[in-house]
Tab-separated table of C-alpha atoms in Angstrom:
chain	number	residue	atom	x	y	z
A	1	UNK	CA	4.146	-16.494	16.026
A	2	UNK	CA	5.741	-18.472	13.218
A	3	UNK	CA	2.454	-20.261	12.534
A	4	UNK	CA	0.439	-17.023	12.542
A	5	UNK	CA	2.947	-15.160	10.376
A	6	UNK	CA	3.242	-18.058	7.941
A	7	UNK	CA	-0.538	-18.261	7.654
A	8	UNK	CA	-0.734	-14.517	6.924
A	9	UNK	CA	2.017	-14.834	4.303
A	10	UNK	CA	0.128	-17.674	2.617
A	11	UNK	CA	2.703	-20.378	3.314
A	12	UNK	CA	0.284	-22.770	5.023
A	13	UNK	CA	-3.177	-23.084	6.546
A	14	UNK	CA	-4.206	-22.209	10.114
A	15	UNK	CA	-2.835	-25.529	11.391
A	16	UNK	CA	0.590	-24.944	9.855
A	17	UNK	CA	0.130	-27.403	6.997
A	18	UNK	CA	-1.890	-27.827	3.845
A	19	UNK	CA	-1.396	-26.175	0.489
A	20	UNK	CA	0.028	-22.636	0.208
A	21	UNK	CA	-2.584	-19.916	-0.290
A	22	UNK	CA	-2.471	-16.936	-2.660
A	23	UNK	CA	0.211	-14.509	-1.532
A	24	UNK	CA	0.521	-10.774	-2.043
A	25	UNK	CA	1.897	-8.983	-5.089
A	26	UNK	CA	5.428	-8.660	-3.619
A	27	UNK	CA	5.562	-5.213	-5.224
A	28	UNK	CA	7.977	-3.696	-2.729
A	29	UNK	CA	10.664	-6.414	-2.884
A	30	UNK	CA	10.383	-6.426	-6.685
A	31	UNK	CA	11.080	-2.680	-6.646
A	32	UNK	CA	14.120	-3.249	-4.406
A	33	UNK	CA	15.630	-5.877	-6.707
A	34	UNK	CA	14.950	-3.925	-9.913
A	35	UNK	CA	16.209	-0.642	-8.408
A	36	UNK	CA	19.457	-2.331	-7.419
A	37	UNK	CA	19.920	-3.760	-10.907
A	38	UNK	CA	18.905	-0.529	-12.655
A	39	UNK	CA	21.534	1.457	-10.752
A	40	UNK	CA	24.288	-0.988	-11.653
A	41	UNK	CA	24.229	-3.292	-8.643
A	42	UNK	CA	23.523	-6.951	-8.029
A	43	UNK	CA	19.951	-8.018	-7.270
A	44	UNK	CA	21.363	-10.946	-5.288
A	45	UNK	CA	23.173	-8.615	-2.877
A	46	UNK	CA	19.998	-6.591	-2.378
A	47	UNK	CA	17.885	-9.596	-1.317
A	48	UNK	CA	18.138	-8.704	2.420
A	49	UNK	CA	16.710	-5.261	1.662
A	50	UNK	CA	13.923	-6.837	-0.413
A	51	UNK	CA	13.080	-9.237	2.412
A	52	UNK	CA	13.118	-6.411	4.962
A	53	UNK	CA	10.623	-4.195	3.127
A	54	UNK	CA	8.239	-7.109	2.537
A	55	UNK	CA	8.363	-8.042	6.208
A	56	UNK	CA	7.740	-4.412	7.206
A	57	UNK	CA	4.850	-4.196	4.753
A	58	UNK	CA	3.253	-7.324	6.173
A	59	UNK	CA	3.667	-5.995	9.705
A	60	UNK	CA	1.502	-3.077	8.593
A	61	UNK	CA	-1.084	-5.352	6.949
A	62	UNK	CA	-1.500	-7.481	10.066
A	63	UNK	CA	-2.112	-4.385	12.186
A	64	UNK	CA	-4.207	-2.684	9.504
A	65	UNK	CA	-6.620	-5.617	9.314
A	66	UNK	CA	-7.130	-5.429	13.085
A	67	UNK	CA	-7.719	-1.667	13.068
A	68	UNK	CA	-10.082	-1.784	10.085
A	69	UNK	CA	-11.904	-4.877	11.319
A	70	UNK	CA	-11.364	-6.562	7.942
A	71	UNK	CA	-12.244	-10.242	8.098
A	72	UNK	CA	-10.931	-11.268	4.657
A	73	UNK	CA	-7.559	-10.891	2.947
A	74	UNK	CA	-6.416	-12.727	-0.156
A	75	UNK	CA	-9.632	-14.775	-0.289
A	76	UNK	CA	-9.449	-16.232	3.221
A	77	UNK	CA	-9.917	-15.102	6.861
A	78	UNK	CA	-7.477	-12.470	8.111
A	79	UNK	CA	-4.981	-13.505	10.781
A	80	UNK	CA	-6.802	-11.726	13.596
A	81	UNK	CA	-10.100	-13.303	12.558
A	82	UNK	CA	-8.456	-16.727	12.533
A	83	UNK	CA	-6.191	-16.510	15.606
A	84	UNK	CA	-7.429	-13.519	17.599
A	85	UNK	CA	-6.485	-9.847	17.823
A	86	UNK	CA	-3.622	-10.314	20.270
A	87	UNK	CA	-1.922	-12.982	18.176
A	88	UNK	CA	-2.170	-10.898	14.997
A	89	UNK	CA	-0.707	-7.807	16.684
A	90	UNK	CA	2.185	-9.807	18.133
A	91	UNK	CA	2.850	-11.456	14.757
A	92	UNK	CA	3.053	-8.004	13.177
A	93	UNK	CA	5.480	-6.887	15.880
A	94	UNK	CA	7.596	-9.978	15.231
A	95	UNK	CA	7.762	-9.285	11.478
A	96	UNK	CA	8.861	-5.679	12.008
A	97	UNK	CA	11.596	-6.754	14.420
A	98	UNK	CA	12.720	-9.406	11.955
A	99	UNK	CA	12.823	-6.848	9.119
A	100	UNK	CA	15.418	-4.768	10.960
A	101	UNK	CA	17.308	-7.889	12.030
A	102	UNK	CA	17.588	-9.054	8.411
A	103	UNK	CA	19.168	-5.731	7.423
A	104	UNK	CA	21.498	-5.743	10.431
A	105	UNK	CA	22.654	-9.299	9.681
A	106	UNK	CA	23.228	-8.641	5.968
A	107	UNK	CA	26.825	-7.570	6.511
A	108	UNK	CA	26.385	-4.960	3.790
A	109	UNK	CA	28.508	-1.811	4.322
A	110	UNK	CA	25.426	0.430	4.134
A	111	UNK	CA	23.272	-1.802	6.370
A	112	UNK	CA	23.180	0.790	9.162
A	113	UNK	CA	22.026	3.493	6.791
A	114	UNK	CA	19.487	1.084	5.342
A	115	UNK	CA	18.082	0.346	8.794
A	116	UNK	CA	17.637	4.062	9.444
A	117	UNK	CA	15.924	4.500	6.071
A	118	UNK	CA	13.508	1.655	6.782
A	119	UNK	CA	12.860	2.878	10.327
A	120	UNK	CA	12.031	6.359	9.038
A	121	UNK	CA	9.669	4.906	6.426
A	122	UNK	CA	7.878	2.829	9.075
A	123	UNK	CA	7.516	5.927	11.258
A	124	UNK	CA	5.923	7.677	8.276
A	125	UNK	CA	3.671	4.685	7.698
A	126	UNK	CA	2.518	4.704	11.330
A	127	UNK	CA	1.901	8.444	11.156
A	128	UNK	CA	-0.199	7.954	8.026
A	129	UNK	CA	-2.172	5.112	9.575
A	130	UNK	CA	-2.801	7.260	12.654
A	131	UNK	CA	-4.160	10.057	10.447
A	132	UNK	CA	-6.299	7.571	8.531
A	133	UNK	CA	-7.874	6.379	11.774
A	134	UNK	CA	-8.412	9.951	12.974
A	135	UNK	CA	-10.255	10.768	9.735
A	136	UNK	CA	-12.908	8.188	10.671
A	137	UNK	CA	-13.940	10.369	13.618
A	138	UNK	CA	-14.142	13.596	11.615
A	139	UNK	CA	-16.979	14.859	9.466
A	140	UNK	CA	-14.751	16.951	7.184
A	141	UNK	CA	-11.367	15.955	5.780
A	142	UNK	CA	-9.522	18.090	3.230
A	143	UNK	CA	-8.239	16.628	-0.017
A	144	UNK	CA	-4.689	17.810	0.729
A	145	UNK	CA	-4.891	16.174	4.175
A	146	UNK	CA	-5.949	12.902	2.603
A	147	UNK	CA	-3.142	13.044	0.054
A	148	UNK	CA	-0.637	13.744	2.835
A	149	UNK	CA	-1.980	10.773	4.780
A	150	UNK	CA	-1.576	8.499	1.750
A	151	UNK	CA	1.934	9.846	1.118
A	152	UNK	CA	2.896	8.706	4.599
A	153	UNK	CA	0.871	5.498	4.830
A	154	UNK	CA	1.683	4.043	1.412
A	155	UNK	CA	4.132	6.120	-0.623
A	156	UNK	CA	6.830	6.329	2.066
A	157	UNK	CA	7.513	2.580	2.161
A	158	UNK	CA	7.371	2.228	-1.626
A	159	UNK	CA	9.792	5.155	-1.940
A	160	UNK	CA	12.002	3.521	0.675
A	161	UNK	CA	11.950	0.260	-1.310
A	162	UNK	CA	13.374	1.980	-4.380
A	163	UNK	CA	15.910	3.948	-2.340
A	164	UNK	CA	17.051	0.835	-0.466
A	165	UNK	CA	17.494	-1.045	-3.730
A	166	UNK	CA	19.587	1.779	-5.130
A	167	UNK	CA	21.600	1.957	-1.887
A	168	UNK	CA	22.311	-1.780	-1.902
A	169	UNK	CA	23.084	-1.483	-5.619
A	170	UNK	CA	25.912	0.937	-4.856
A	171	UNK	CA	24.223	4.034	-6.295
A	172	UNK	CA	25.412	7.514	-5.406
A	173	UNK	CA	23.385	9.795	-3.146
A	174	UNK	CA	21.686	11.614	-6.021
A	175	UNK	CA	20.551	8.366	-7.609
A	176	UNK	CA	19.253	7.141	-4.261
A	177	UNK	CA	17.322	10.400	-3.852
A	178	UNK	CA	15.783	10.235	-7.304
A	179	UNK	CA	14.868	6.574	-6.947
A	180	UNK	CA	13.104	7.457	-3.711
A	181	UNK	CA	11.136	10.173	-5.533
A	182	UNK	CA	10.247	7.714	-8.274
A	183	UNK	CA	8.914	5.339	-5.644
A	184	UNK	CA	7.017	8.005	-3.722
A	185	UNK	CA	5.196	9.261	-6.825
A	186	UNK	CA	4.466	5.668	-7.830
A	187	UNK	CA	3.270	4.878	-4.305
A	188	UNK	CA	0.754	7.711	-4.275
A	189	UNK	CA	-0.480	6.725	-7.751
A	190	UNK	CA	-0.797	3.152	-6.502
A	191	UNK	CA	-2.885	4.337	-3.533
A	192	UNK	CA	-5.277	6.200	-5.824
A	193	UNK	CA	-5.749	3.033	-7.863
A	194	UNK	CA	-6.051	0.877	-4.748
A	195	UNK	CA	-8.750	3.209	-3.406
A	196	UNK	CA	-10.642	2.947	-6.682
A	197	UNK	CA	-10.453	-0.837	-6.448
A	198	UNK	CA	-11.616	-0.609	-2.828
A	199	UNK	CA	-14.929	0.667	-4.179
A	200	UNK	CA	-15.291	-0.740	-7.679
A	201	UNK	CA	-12.809	-3.620	-7.700
A	202	UNK	CA	-13.834	-7.174	-8.548
A	203	UNK	CA	-13.832	-9.239	-5.318
A	204	UNK	CA	-12.391	-12.164	-7.291
A	205	UNK	CA	-9.308	-10.017	-7.963
A	206	UNK	CA	-9.085	-7.957	-4.754
A	207	UNK	CA	-9.920	-10.712	-2.274
A	208	UNK	CA	-12.241	-8.301	-0.442
A	209	UNK	CA	-16.020	-7.859	-0.524
A	210	UNK	CA	-17.508	-5.486	-3.086
A	211	UNK	CA	-17.681	-1.868	-1.849
A	212	UNK	CA	-15.421	-2.853	1.066
A	213	UNK	CA	-14.122	0.690	1.705
A	214	UNK	CA	-17.619	2.157	1.593
A	215	UNK	CA	-18.882	-0.549	3.933
A	216	UNK	CA	-16.300	0.682	6.475
A	217	UNK	CA	-17.154	4.336	5.687
A	218	UNK	CA	-13.492	4.754	4.844
A	219	UNK	CA	-12.434	8.267	3.826
A	220	UNK	CA	-10.328	7.155	0.893
A	221	UNK	CA	-8.972	9.524	-1.752
A	222	UNK	CA	-11.929	9.382	-4.203
A	223	UNK	CA	-14.408	9.571	-1.319
A	224	UNK	CA	-12.764	12.645	0.217
A	225	UNK	CA	-12.655	14.309	-3.183
A	226	UNK	CA	-16.383	13.629	-3.591
A	227	UNK	CA	-17.204	14.852	-0.073
A	228	UNK	CA	-15.281	18.080	-0.696
A	229	UNK	CA	-16.789	18.652	-4.141
A	230	UNK	CA	-19.557	21.020	-3.036
A	231	UNK	CA	-22.023	19.087	-5.191
A	232	UNK	CA	-25.455	17.714	-4.355
A	233	UNK	CA	-24.039	14.211	-4.783
A	234	UNK	CA	-21.276	15.029	-2.314
A	235	UNK	CA	-23.807	16.287	0.228
A	236	UNK	CA	-25.902	13.127	-0.115
A	237	UNK	CA	-22.785	11.002	0.297
A	238	UNK	CA	-21.889	12.971	3.441
A	239	UNK	CA	-25.328	12.182	4.874
A	240	UNK	CA	-24.804	8.470	4.253
A	241	UNK	CA	-21.359	8.613	5.844
A	242	UNK	CA	-22.724	10.468	8.886
A	243	UNK	CA	-24.909	7.530	9.899
A	244	UNK	CA	-23.882	4.845	12.343
A	245	UNK	CA	-25.981	1.883	11.222
A	246	UNK	CA	-24.360	-0.551	8.774
A	247	UNK	CA	-24.995	0.472	5.183
A	248	UNK	CA	-27.362	-1.840	3.307
A	249	UNK	CA	-26.464	-3.225	-0.110
A	250	UNK	CA	-28.670	-0.648	-1.901
A	251	UNK	CA	-27.077	2.137	0.165
A	252	UNK	CA	-23.587	0.889	-0.714
A	253	UNK	CA	-24.491	0.846	-4.396
A	254	UNK	CA	-25.908	4.367	-4.046
A	255	UNK	CA	-22.786	5.579	-2.237
A	256	UNK	CA	-20.561	4.296	-5.049
A	257	UNK	CA	-22.765	6.074	-7.606
A	258	UNK	CA	-22.540	9.287	-5.562
A	259	UNK	CA	-18.739	9.171	-5.410
A	260	UNK	CA	-18.713	8.901	-9.184
A	261	UNK	CA	-21.370	11.604	-9.692
A	262	UNK	CA	-19.429	14.001	-7.438
A	263	UNK	CA	-16.297	13.524	-9.535
A	264	UNK	CA	-14.287	11.455	-7.053
A	265	UNK	CA	-13.716	8.535	-9.386
A	266	UNK	CA	-12.506	10.652	-12.294
A	267	UNK	CA	-10.337	12.798	-10.000
A	268	UNK	CA	-8.469	9.763	-8.655
A	269	UNK	CA	-8.049	8.399	-12.172
A	270	UNK	CA	-6.552	11.693	-13.341
A	271	UNK	CA	-4.300	12.008	-10.283
A	272	UNK	CA	-3.016	8.454	-10.686
A	273	UNK	CA	-2.111	9.117	-14.327
A	274	UNK	CA	-0.338	12.401	-13.467
A	275	UNK	CA	1.609	10.805	-10.607
A	276	UNK	CA	2.690	7.900	-12.812
A	277	UNK	CA	4.010	10.402	-15.360
A	278	UNK	CA	5.982	12.200	-12.644
A	279	UNK	CA	7.357	8.892	-11.362
A	280	UNK	CA	8.563	7.864	-14.808
A	281	UNK	CA	10.134	11.300	-15.323
A	282	UNK	CA	12.152	10.766	-12.140
A	283	UNK	CA	13.165	7.313	-13.305
A	284	UNK	CA	14.494	8.682	-16.591
A	285	UNK	CA	16.328	11.485	-14.787
A	286	UNK	CA	18.080	8.942	-12.559
A	287	UNK	CA	20.197	7.848	-15.521
A	288	UNK	CA	19.242	4.190	-15.162
A	289	UNK	CA	19.677	2.077	-18.242
A	290	UNK	CA	19.149	-1.388	-19.621
A	291	UNK	CA	16.494	-4.040	-19.144
A	292	UNK	CA	16.012	-3.406	-15.384
A	293	UNK	CA	14.971	0.183	-16.155
A	294	UNK	CA	12.533	-1.094	-18.786
A	295	UNK	CA	11.161	-3.590	-16.275
A	296	UNK	CA	10.784	-0.877	-13.611
A	297	UNK	CA	8.693	1.184	-15.999
A	298	UNK	CA	6.618	-1.858	-16.953
A	299	UNK	CA	6.056	-2.700	-13.285
A	300	UNK	CA	5.017	0.882	-12.532
A	301	UNK	CA	2.494	0.811	-15.359
A	302	UNK	CA	1.169	-2.596	-14.305
A	303	UNK	CA	0.478	-1.679	-10.657
A	304	UNK	CA	-1.304	1.527	-11.666
A	305	UNK	CA	-3.465	-0.252	-14.242
A	306	UNK	CA	-7.022	0.012	-12.941
A	307	UNK	CA	-7.912	-3.340	-14.489
A	308	UNK	CA	-5.585	-5.161	-12.033
């Protein structure tokens, strides 16, 4: 499991050696450390919480790649494609167990509360992933349903990251609550941007093939908005999505154009901007000060920049 997990994390190649590979953004642990500092605590003391959320996140990625059948992540084969489905699932299980163990072993007075917070966020994540999978079998999915799914699948763990950082930083309950809200709004904005990149992102930056979400007929936020638009473009997109044969390159290009023509691309752009504004409002209302607060705002703007 160590070899599989280390490969997934980019620490070594499939044989357990070689040069490290590109790793993830480490967004969630960065949010933990900055949230701790912004609420007056020590980033060093919050390291166990930062480690725990990154391990939990990577548990979800290992399982997500299996469920989606994705063969590439971060410019190289996914763990399941390299080692097999069973090994990837077990590696994900190991990382989630380790995440809770890291919190338990931290010795921090609020470690028990932190474990419950992380456990609740993972339950939300699993619920969101379950809904996402169920959407694949349905012809019609409502926009509000899709937003609720994303709030569970993505925003819950990002909100938990900010709340855990504040908790380990010694913040009071109101600050912890507001930091969670900041993270949840940011997480949903991040998902809108991620879904846009899943269609129009540069493979050199995303590490995934062009039109990857459309190739999987994924009902992402901009796609669901387009399908529910009541437009001719939305109807044509629905017909493409209703098929079972793999979409050809011209069909994928057409599907992307239809999402845009039906307003899905602009809707997700607008929603991401509005959610970022709400996140930053919560951050300012949390009474955080100093350079960590400035860095939190800069990080929020960076991860919702559609050019990244």
